[in-house]
Coordinates of C-alpha atoms (C1' of nucleotides) in Angstrom, one line a residue:
Chain A
M1 CA -0.1 0.0 0.0
P2 CA 2.2 2.9 -1.2
D3 CA -0.6 5.4 -0.8
A4 CA 0.1 5.6 2.8
V5 CA 3.9 6.0 2.3
R6 CA 4.2 8.4 -0.7
P7 CA 0.9 10.5 -2.0
S8 CA -0.2 8.9 -5.0
K9 CA -0.6 10.7 -8.4
R10 CA -4.2 11.1 -7.8
E11 CA -3.3 12.9 -4.6
E12 CA -0.6 15.1 -6.0
T13 CA -2.7 16.6 -8.7
R14 CA -5.2 17.0 -6.1
R15 CA -3.0 18.8 -3.8
E16 CA -1.8 21.1 -7.0
T17 CA -5.1 21.8 -7.8
E18 CA -6.1 22.9 -4.3
R19 CA -2.9 25.3 -4.2
T20 CA -3.9 26.7 -7.6
I21 CA -7.4 27.4 -6.5
L22 CA -5.9 28.9 -2.9
A23 CA -3.5 31.2 -4.5
A24 CA -6.3 32.6 -6.8
A25 CA -8.7 33.0 -3.8
E26 CA -6.0 34.7 -1.7
K27 CA -5.5 37.6 -4.6
V28 CA -9.2 37.8 -5.4
F29 CA -10.5 38.0 -1.4
A30 CA -7.7 40.4 -0.9
E31 CA -8.5 42.8 -3.8
A32 CA -12.2 42.7 -3.4
G33 CA -13.1 41.4 0.1
F34 CA -15.2 38.5 0.8
G35 CA -18.2 40.2 -0.4
G36 CA -17.2 41.7 -3.3
A37 CA -15.2 38.3 -4.2
T38 CA -17.1 36.2 -6.9
M39 CA -16.5 32.4 -7.5
Q40 CA -16.5 33.3 -11.2
L41 CA -13.4 35.7 -10.6
I42 CA -11.7 33.0 -8.5
A43 CA -12.1 30.5 -11.3
D44 CA -11.1 32.6 -13.9
M45 CA -7.9 33.6 -12.3
A46 CA -7.2 29.6 -11.3
G47 CA -8.1 28.9 -14.8
L48 CA -10.9 26.4 -14.1
P49 CA -14.6 26.2 -14.5
K50 CA -16.5 27.6 -11.7
A51 CA -17.8 24.1 -10.8
N52 CA -14.5 22.7 -10.2
L53 CA -14.2 25.2 -7.1
H54 CA -17.2 23.7 -5.6
Y55 CA -15.8 20.2 -6.0
Y56 CA -12.7 21.1 -4.1
F57 CA -14.3 23.3 -1.6
P58 CA -17.9 23.1 -0.7
T59 CA -18.8 26.7 -0.1
K60 CA -17.3 30.3 -0.5
E61 CA -16.9 30.5 3.1
A62 CA -15.1 27.0 3.4
L63 CA -12.6 28.4 0.8
Y64 CA -12.3 31.7 2.8
R65 CA -11.7 30.0 6.2
R66 CA -8.8 28.0 4.4
V67 CA -7.0 31.4 3.2
V68 CA -7.4 33.1 6.4
G69 CA -5.8 30.2 8.4
E70 CA -2.8 30.1 6.3
I71 CA -1.5 33.8 6.6
F72 CA -2.2 33.1 10.4
E73 CA 0.1 30.0 10.3
I74 CA 2.7 32.0 8.6
W75 CA 2.7 34.9 11.2
L76 CA 3.0 32.2 14.0
Q77 CA 6.0 31.1 12.7
A78 CA 7.6 34.5 12.7
A79 CA 7.2 34.4 16.5
E80 CA 10.4 32.1 16.5
A81 CA 12.4 35.3 15.8
L82 CA 11.3 36.8 19.0
D83 CA 11.9 33.6 21.2
Q84 CA 15.3 32.6 20.2
A85 CA 16.7 36.0 21.3
Q86 CA 18.3 37.2 24.4
C87 CA 18.2 40.6 24.0
P88 CA 15.7 43.2 22.8
V89 CA 17.9 44.6 20.0
E90 CA 18.2 40.8 18.5
G91 CA 14.7 39.8 19.3
I92 CA 12.5 42.7 18.5
G93 CA 15.1 43.5 15.4
A94 CA 14.6 39.9 13.9
Y95 CA 10.9 39.9 14.4
I96 CA 10.4 43.2 12.6
D97 CA 12.7 41.6 9.7
A98 CA 10.5 38.6 9.5
K99 CA 7.1 40.6 9.6
M100 CA 8.4 43.1 6.8
E101 CA 9.7 40.0 4.9
I102 CA 6.0 38.4 5.1
S103 CA 4.3 41.8 4.4
R104 CA 6.3 41.7 1.3
R105 CA 5.9 38.4 0.3
H106 CA 2.2 37.7 1.2
P107 CA 0.5 41.1 0.7
F108 CA -2.7 39.5 -0.3
G109 CA -3.2 37.2 2.7
S110 CA -2.2 40.2 5.3
K111 CA -5.1 42.1 3.6
V112 CA -7.5 39.1 3.7
W113 CA -6.6 39.0 7.7
A114 CA -6.8 42.7 8.1
S115 CA -10.4 42.6 6.4
E116 CA -11.6 39.6 8.7
V117 CA -10.5 41.5 11.6
M118 CA -12.1 44.9 11.0
H119 CA -15.4 43.2 10.1
G120 CA -15.3 41.5 13.6
A121 CA -13.7 38.3 12.8
P122 CA -16.9 36.4 11.9
V123 CA -14.8 33.6 10.7
I124 CA -11.9 33.2 13.0
Q125 CA -12.8 34.7 16.2
D126 CA -12.0 31.2 17.9
Y127 CA -8.2 31.6 16.9
L128 CA -8.2 35.3 18.6
E129 CA -9.4 34.1 21.9
S130 CA -7.2 30.7 22.0
T131 CA -4.1 30.7 19.7
L132 CA -3.6 34.6 19.5
R133 CA -4.2 35.3 23.2
D134 CA -1.8 32.8 24.2
W135 CA 1.0 33.8 21.8
T136 CA 0.5 37.5 22.9
E137 CA 0.6 36.9 26.9
G138 CA 4.1 34.6 26.0
R139 CA 5.5 37.6 24.0
A140 CA 4.6 40.1 26.8
A141 CA 6.2 38.0 29.1
A142 CA 9.4 37.9 27.2
I143 CA 9.3 41.4 26.9
R144 CA 8.8 41.9 30.7
R145 CA 11.8 40.1 31.3
W146 CA 13.9 42.3 29.2
I147 CA 12.5 45.3 31.0
S148 CA 13.3 43.6 34.4
N149 CA 16.7 42.8 33.3
G150 CA 17.2 46.6 32.5
Q151 CA 17.9 45.9 28.6
M152 CA 14.8 48.2 27.7
Q153 CA 12.8 51.0 29.0
P154 CA 9.4 50.0 31.0
V155 CA 6.9 50.3 28.0
D156 CA 3.6 48.4 27.9
P157 CA 4.4 45.1 26.4
H158 CA 0.9 44.9 24.6
H159 CA 1.1 48.7 23.1
L160 CA 4.4 47.8 21.8
L161 CA 3.4 44.5 20.3
Y162 CA 0.4 46.4 18.6
M163 CA 2.9 48.9 17.4
L164 CA 5.1 46.2 15.7
W165 CA 2.1 44.4 14.2
A166 CA 0.6 47.7 13.0
T167 CA 3.9 49.6 11.5
T168 CA 5.0 46.0 9.8
Q169 CA 1.6 44.9 8.3
H170 CA 1.1 48.4 7.1
Y171 CA 3.5 48.3 4.1
A172 CA 1.2 45.2 2.9
D173 CA -2.1 46.4 3.9
F174 CA -1.6 50.0 2.8
G175 CA 0.7 48.9 0.0
H176 CA -1.2 50.7 -2.8
Q177 CA -1.4 54.0 -0.8
I178 CA 2.4 53.8 -0.3
E179 CA 3.0 52.9 -3.9
T180 CA 1.0 55.8 -5.0
L181 CA 2.9 58.2 -2.5
N182 CA 6.1 56.7 -4.0
G183 CA 5.1 58.2 -7.7
G184 CA 3.2 55.3 -8.5
R185 CA 6.1 52.6 -8.4
P186 CA 6.1 49.7 -6.2
L187 CA 9.0 49.8 -3.8
S188 CA 12.2 48.4 -4.9
D189 CA 14.5 46.2 -3.2
E190 CA 16.4 49.1 -1.6
D191 CA 13.1 50.9 -0.7
W192 CA 12.2 47.9 1.2
A193 CA 15.6 47.8 3.0
A194 CA 15.3 51.4 4.0
A195 CA 11.9 51.0 5.2
T196 CA 12.8 47.8 7.3
R197 CA 15.8 50.0 8.7
S198 CA 13.7 52.9 9.5
V199 CA 11.1 50.8 11.4
K200 CA 13.7 49.0 13.4
E201 CA 15.6 52.3 14.2
I202 CA 12.8 54.1 15.4
I203 CA 11.5 51.3 17.6
L204 CA 14.4 50.2 19.1
R205 CA 15.5 53.6 19.9
G206 CA 11.9 54.2 21.1
V207 CA 12.0 51.5 23.8
G208 CA 15.6 52.4 24.7
A209 CA 17.2 49.2 23.5
L210 CA 20.0 51.1 21.2
Chain B
M1 CA -36.2 85.4 0.4
P2 CA -35.0 84.0 3.6
D3 CA -34.1 80.7 1.8
A4 CA -30.7 82.2 1.1
V5 CA -30.1 83.3 4.4
R6 CA -31.3 80.6 6.5
P7 CA -32.1 77.0 5.5
S8 CA -35.8 76.2 5.1
K9 CA -37.7 73.6 7.2
R10 CA -37.5 71.6 4.2
E11 CA -33.7 71.8 3.6
E12 CA -33.3 71.0 7.3
T13 CA -35.2 68.0 7.3
R14 CA -33.2 67.0 4.1
R15 CA -29.9 67.5 6.0
E16 CA -31.1 65.5 8.8
T17 CA -32.3 62.5 7.0
E18 CA -28.8 62.7 4.8
R19 CA -27.2 62.3 8.2
T20 CA -29.2 59.7 9.3
I21 CA -28.5 57.3 6.2
L22 CA -24.8 58.5 6.2
A23 CA -24.3 57.5 10.0
A24 CA -26.0 54.0 9.1
A25 CA -23.8 53.5 5.8
E26 CA -20.7 54.3 7.6
K27 CA -21.5 51.3 10.0
V28 CA -22.6 49.0 7.7
F29 CA -19.8 49.5 5.2
A30 CA -17.3 49.6 7.9
E31 CA -18.6 46.2 9.5
A32 CA -19.5 44.3 5.9
G33 CA -17.2 46.1 3.4
F34 CA -18.7 47.8 0.1
G35 CA -19.4 44.2 -1.4
G36 CA -21.2 42.7 1.7
A37 CA -23.0 46.1 2.7
T38 CA -26.7 45.8 1.2
M39 CA -28.8 48.8 1.1
Q40 CA -31.6 46.9 2.7
L41 CA -29.4 46.7 5.9
I42 CA -28.5 50.5 5.9
A43 CA -32.0 51.1 5.2
D44 CA -33.1 49.3 8.2
M45 CA -30.4 50.6 10.4
A46 CA -31.4 54.1 9.3
G47 CA -35.3 53.2 10.1
L48 CA -36.2 54.0 6.6
P49 CA -37.5 52.1 3.4
K50 CA -34.8 51.3 1.0
A51 CA -36.1 53.3 -1.9
N52 CA -35.6 56.2 0.2
L53 CA -31.9 56.0 0.2
H54 CA -32.0 56.0 -3.5
Y55 CA -34.2 59.1 -3.5
Y56 CA -31.2 60.8 -1.4
F57 CA -28.2 59.0 -3.1
P58 CA -28.9 57.7 -6.7
T59 CA -26.7 54.7 -6.2
K60 CA -25.0 52.6 -3.7
E61 CA -21.4 53.8 -4.9
A62 CA -22.6 57.5 -4.6
L63 CA -23.5 57.1 -0.8
Y64 CA -20.1 55.1 -0.5
R65 CA -18.3 57.8 -2.0
R66 CA -19.4 60.4 0.3
V67 CA -18.8 58.1 3.5
V68 CA -14.9 57.7 2.3
G69 CA -14.8 61.6 1.6
E70 CA -16.0 62.6 5.0
I71 CA -13.3 60.4 7.1
F72 CA -10.5 62.1 4.7
E73 CA -11.7 65.3 5.5
I74 CA -11.4 64.7 9.1
W75 CA -8.0 63.5 8.9
L76 CA -7.1 66.3 6.7
Q77 CA -7.8 68.7 9.7
A78 CA -6.0 66.6 12.2
A79 CA -2.9 68.0 10.1
E80 CA -3.2 71.5 11.7
A81 CA -1.7 69.8 14.8
L82 CA 1.6 69.2 12.9
D83 CA 1.7 72.5 11.2
Q84 CA 1.5 75.0 14.1
A85 CA 4.2 73.4 16.3
Q86 CA 7.6 74.8 16.3
C87 CA 9.3 71.4 17.7
P88 CA 8.7 67.6 17.0
V89 CA 7.8 67.1 20.6
E90 CA 4.8 69.5 20.3
G91 CA 4.1 69.0 16.6
I92 CA 4.2 65.1 16.4
G93 CA 2.7 64.6 20.2
A94 CA -0.4 66.6 19.4
Y95 CA -0.7 64.8 15.7
I96 CA -0.6 61.5 17.7
D97 CA -3.1 62.9 20.3
A98 CA -5.4 64.2 17.5
K99 CA -5.2 60.7 15.3
M100 CA -5.9 58.8 18.3
E101 CA -9.0 60.6 19.2
I102 CA -10.2 60.2 15.7
S103 CA -9.6 56.5 15.9
R104 CA -11.9 56.2 19.0
R105 CA -14.6 58.7 17.8
H106 CA -14.7 57.5 14.1
P107 CA -13.7 53.8 14.2
F108 CA -16.1 53.2 11.3
G109 CA -14.9 55.8 9.0
S110 CA -11.3 54.6 9.4
K111 CA -12.2 51.0 8.5
V112 CA -14.1 51.9 5.3
W113 CA -10.9 54.1 4.5
A114 CA -8.7 51.1 5.1
S115 CA -10.8 48.8 3.2
E116 CA -11.1 51.3 0.3
V117 CA -7.2 51.5 0.4
M118 CA -6.6 47.9 0.5
H119 CA -8.6 47.2 -2.5
G120 CA -6.5 49.6 -4.4
A121 CA -8.6 52.8 -4.1
P122 CA -11.0 52.4 -6.9
V123 CA -13.3 55.3 -5.7
I124 CA -10.7 57.5 -4.4
Q125 CA -7.4 57.1 -6.1
D126 CA -7.8 60.9 -7.2
Y127 CA -7.5 61.9 -3.9
L128 CA -4.5 59.9 -3.2
E129 CA -2.5 61.5 -6.1
S130 CA -3.8 65.2 -5.5
T131 CA -4.6 66.0 -2.0
L132 CA -2.8 63.4 -0.1
R133 CA 0.4 63.5 -2.1
D134 CA 0.6 67.3 -1.4
W135 CA -0.1 67.3 2.0
T136 CA 2.6 64.4 2.3
E137 CA 5.1 66.4 0.8
G138 CA 4.3 69.5 3.2
R139 CA 4.4 67.4 6.2
A140 CA 7.5 65.5 4.9
A141 CA 9.4 69.3 4.4
A142 CA 8.3 70.3 8.1
I143 CA 10.0 67.2 9.5
R144 CA 13.3 67.6 7.4
R145 CA 13.2 71.1 8.9
W146 CA 13.1 69.9 12.4
I147 CA 16.1 67.5 11.3
S148 CA 18.1 70.1 9.9
N149 CA 17.5 72.1 13.1
G150 CA 19.0 69.5 14.9
Q151 CA 15.5 68.9 16.8
M152 CA 15.4 65.4 16.1
Q153 CA 17.4 62.4 14.6
P154 CA 17.6 62.2 10.5
V155 CA 14.8 59.6 10.1
D156 CA 13.1 59.1 6.7
P157 CA 10.3 61.4 6.9
H158 CA 8.0 59.4 4.7
H159 CA 8.6 56.1 6.7
L160 CA 7.7 58.2 10.0
L161 CA 4.4 59.3 8.7
Y162 CA 3.7 55.8 7.6
M163 CA 4.4 54.7 11.2
L164 CA 2.2 57.4 12.7
W165 CA -0.7 56.3 10.5
A166 CA -0.3 52.9 11.2
T167 CA 0.0 53.1 14.6
T168 CA -3.0 55.1 15.4
Q169 CA -5.4 53.8 12.9
H170 CA -4.6 50.2 14.0
Y171 CA -6.6 51.1 17.1
A172 CA -9.4 51.7 15.0
D173 CA -9.1 49.1 12.2
F174 CA -8.0 46.5 14.7
G175 CA -10.0 47.6 17.5
H176 CA -11.9 44.2 17.8
Q177 CA -8.6 42.1 17.9
I178 CA -7.4 44.6 20.6
E179 CA -10.7 44.3 22.3
T180 CA -10.4 40.4 22.4
L181 CA -6.9 40.6 23.6
N182 CA -8.1 42.9 26.3
G183 CA -10.4 40.0 27.8
G184 CA -13.2 41.0 25.5
R185 CA -13.9 44.2 26.9
P186 CA -13.7 47.9 25.0
L187 CA -10.8 50.0 25.9
S188 CA -11.7 52.0 28.9
D189 CA -10.7 55.8 29.0
E190 CA -7.6 55.0 31.2
D191 CA -6.7 52.1 28.3
W192 CA -6.8 55.0 25.6
A193 CA -5.1 57.2 27.6
A194 CA -2.2 54.8 28.3
A195 CA -2.2 53.7 24.5
T196 CA -1.9 57.1 23.5
R197 CA 1.1 57.8 26.1
S198 CA 2.8 54.5 24.9
V199 CA 2.5 55.4 21.0
K200 CA 3.9 59.1 21.9
E201 CA 6.6 58.0 24.0
I202 CA 8.1 55.2 21.8
I203 CA 8.0 57.1 18.6
L204 CA 9.0 60.6 20.1
R205 CA 12.2 58.8 21.9
G206 CA 12.7 56.8 18.8
V207 CA 13.3 59.8 16.7
G208 CA 15.4 61.3 19.3
A209 CA 13.1 64.2 20.3
L210 CA 13.0 63.4 23.8
Chain C
dG1 C1' -12.5 14.1 -11.8
dT2 C1' -14.1 17.6 -15.0
dC3 C1' -17.2 20.6 -17.4
dT4 C1' -22.0 22.6 -19.5
dA5 C1' -26.4 24.1 -18.3
dT6 C1' -29.4 25.7 -15.0
dA7 C1' -32.1 26.1 -10.7
dT8 C1' -32.7 29.7 -7.0
dC9 C1' -32.2 33.3 -4.7
dG10 C1' -30.8 37.9 -3.0
dG11 C1' -29.9 42.7 -4.1
dG12 C1' -29.5 47.2 -6.7
dA13 C1' -32.6 49.8 -9.0
dT14 C1' -37.1 52.1 -10.4
dA15 C1' -42.4 52.8 -11.5
dG16 C1' -46.0 54.9 -9.8
dA17 C1' -49.5 55.4 -5.8
dC18 C1' -50.1 58.4 -2.0
Chain D
dG1 C1' -41.1 63.7 -0.1
dT2 C1' -42.2 59.1 1.3
dC3 C1' -43.5 54.0 0.5
dT4 C1' -44.8 49.4 -1.7
dA5 C1' -44.6 46.4 -5.1
dT6 C1' -41.6 44.6 -9.0
dC7 C1' -37.9 44.3 -12.6
dC8 C1' -34.2 42.2 -13.7
dC9 C1' -29.4 40.8 -13.1
dG10 C1' -25.8 38.5 -11.3
dA11 C1' -24.1 35.1 -8.0
dT12 C1' -24.0 30.6 -5.1
dA13 C1' -24.7 26.5 -5.7
dT14 C1' -26.2 22.1 -8.0
dA15 C1' -27.7 18.3 -11.8
dG16 C1' -26.0 15.7 -14.7
dA17 C1' -23.5 14.6 -19.2
dC18 C1' -18.9 13.1 -20.3

DNA sequence: GTCTATATCGGGATAGAC
DNA sequence: GTCTATCCCGATATAGAC
């Protein structure tokens, strides 16, 4: 029974089609919102007939749930940057690096998440109350430890975390506005590097870690 | 002709009905997005039959445009806080105060704006390219002046402005997430004061103005 | 598993009485 | 100026052939 060891050809194509659909859905949900997105648009972008989407995902909402869940997982992994550090300069700096990179690589996912939260998190409220709450308390504890050790000023850990989320995600969520103010051109490699440097510099000096 | 001097009774009621519709629309657009909002929902919330909305605003999009324009105006007025100051502590501090107060008083408008920009600003792109661009350049010049005067560190003015927008608007746009992490309770007066203090402290120290 | 054709419903917009 | 009834389109979801 090789199926248990290695995915069969059938399962492989299934995964591939699923990835195609999810990528298309992420983009369309980000650009049009849940209400504005249509299964037809997603199907067109994925190069599939509309009926196939319903074969892979029973409803529009089920497809949306999967898209939101994926960006959440990506963000949780960025937490490791914070955890494995001994000082705020290294920990917060690496976290900003990681979050900025995610904003650049996954702008659609970031927007879908933002939209979901703005609408009151109807689909992922359970994540907020369990996983995110635990995550936040853990990081807040780490920050308090740095403060106790005299490695940074006594700032409120929660508000610091909100600032980290806000500033980094802003480059994804408000990317269109930033691009417009950049003369209509997308940020270059150097622009992204400068943005990351600015954010790190202001925040690290702001918490008294520099 | 008193009509030219003082609004007639007819015009007064018209204004009042318009305000009622706009307030309801702001809330519904914020909570459901443009695509998810329905004229029926807005009408119910305003306590009016659906047809009346179309009497006051020809289309759903026209109504939406008005809502987006209003929050933009409010934000532009907050700019005065920045302009009338002689030093960054006063100017940036007052701007943060003003923006945080707006996040608290107009969370729906902030969300509608965020949603609009995230979707590529299909309706207010002209504002971004004219008014907002001019506004931004003006404020950036003021910041450069403070830097030249040695009143703060040489940070990139644009990235500083993005950080100011991101951090302050986050309390409106992601208010639901913050509330959830606050134990499900809305921020109290003291919570808002503490948030504003944190933001000001970190950013002002971060730019070397303290 | 894939696609075409279609049922069904909900929402924007309007006609026309009052 | 206000409201009821209705038109009409577009979107989700499905039936059923291949």
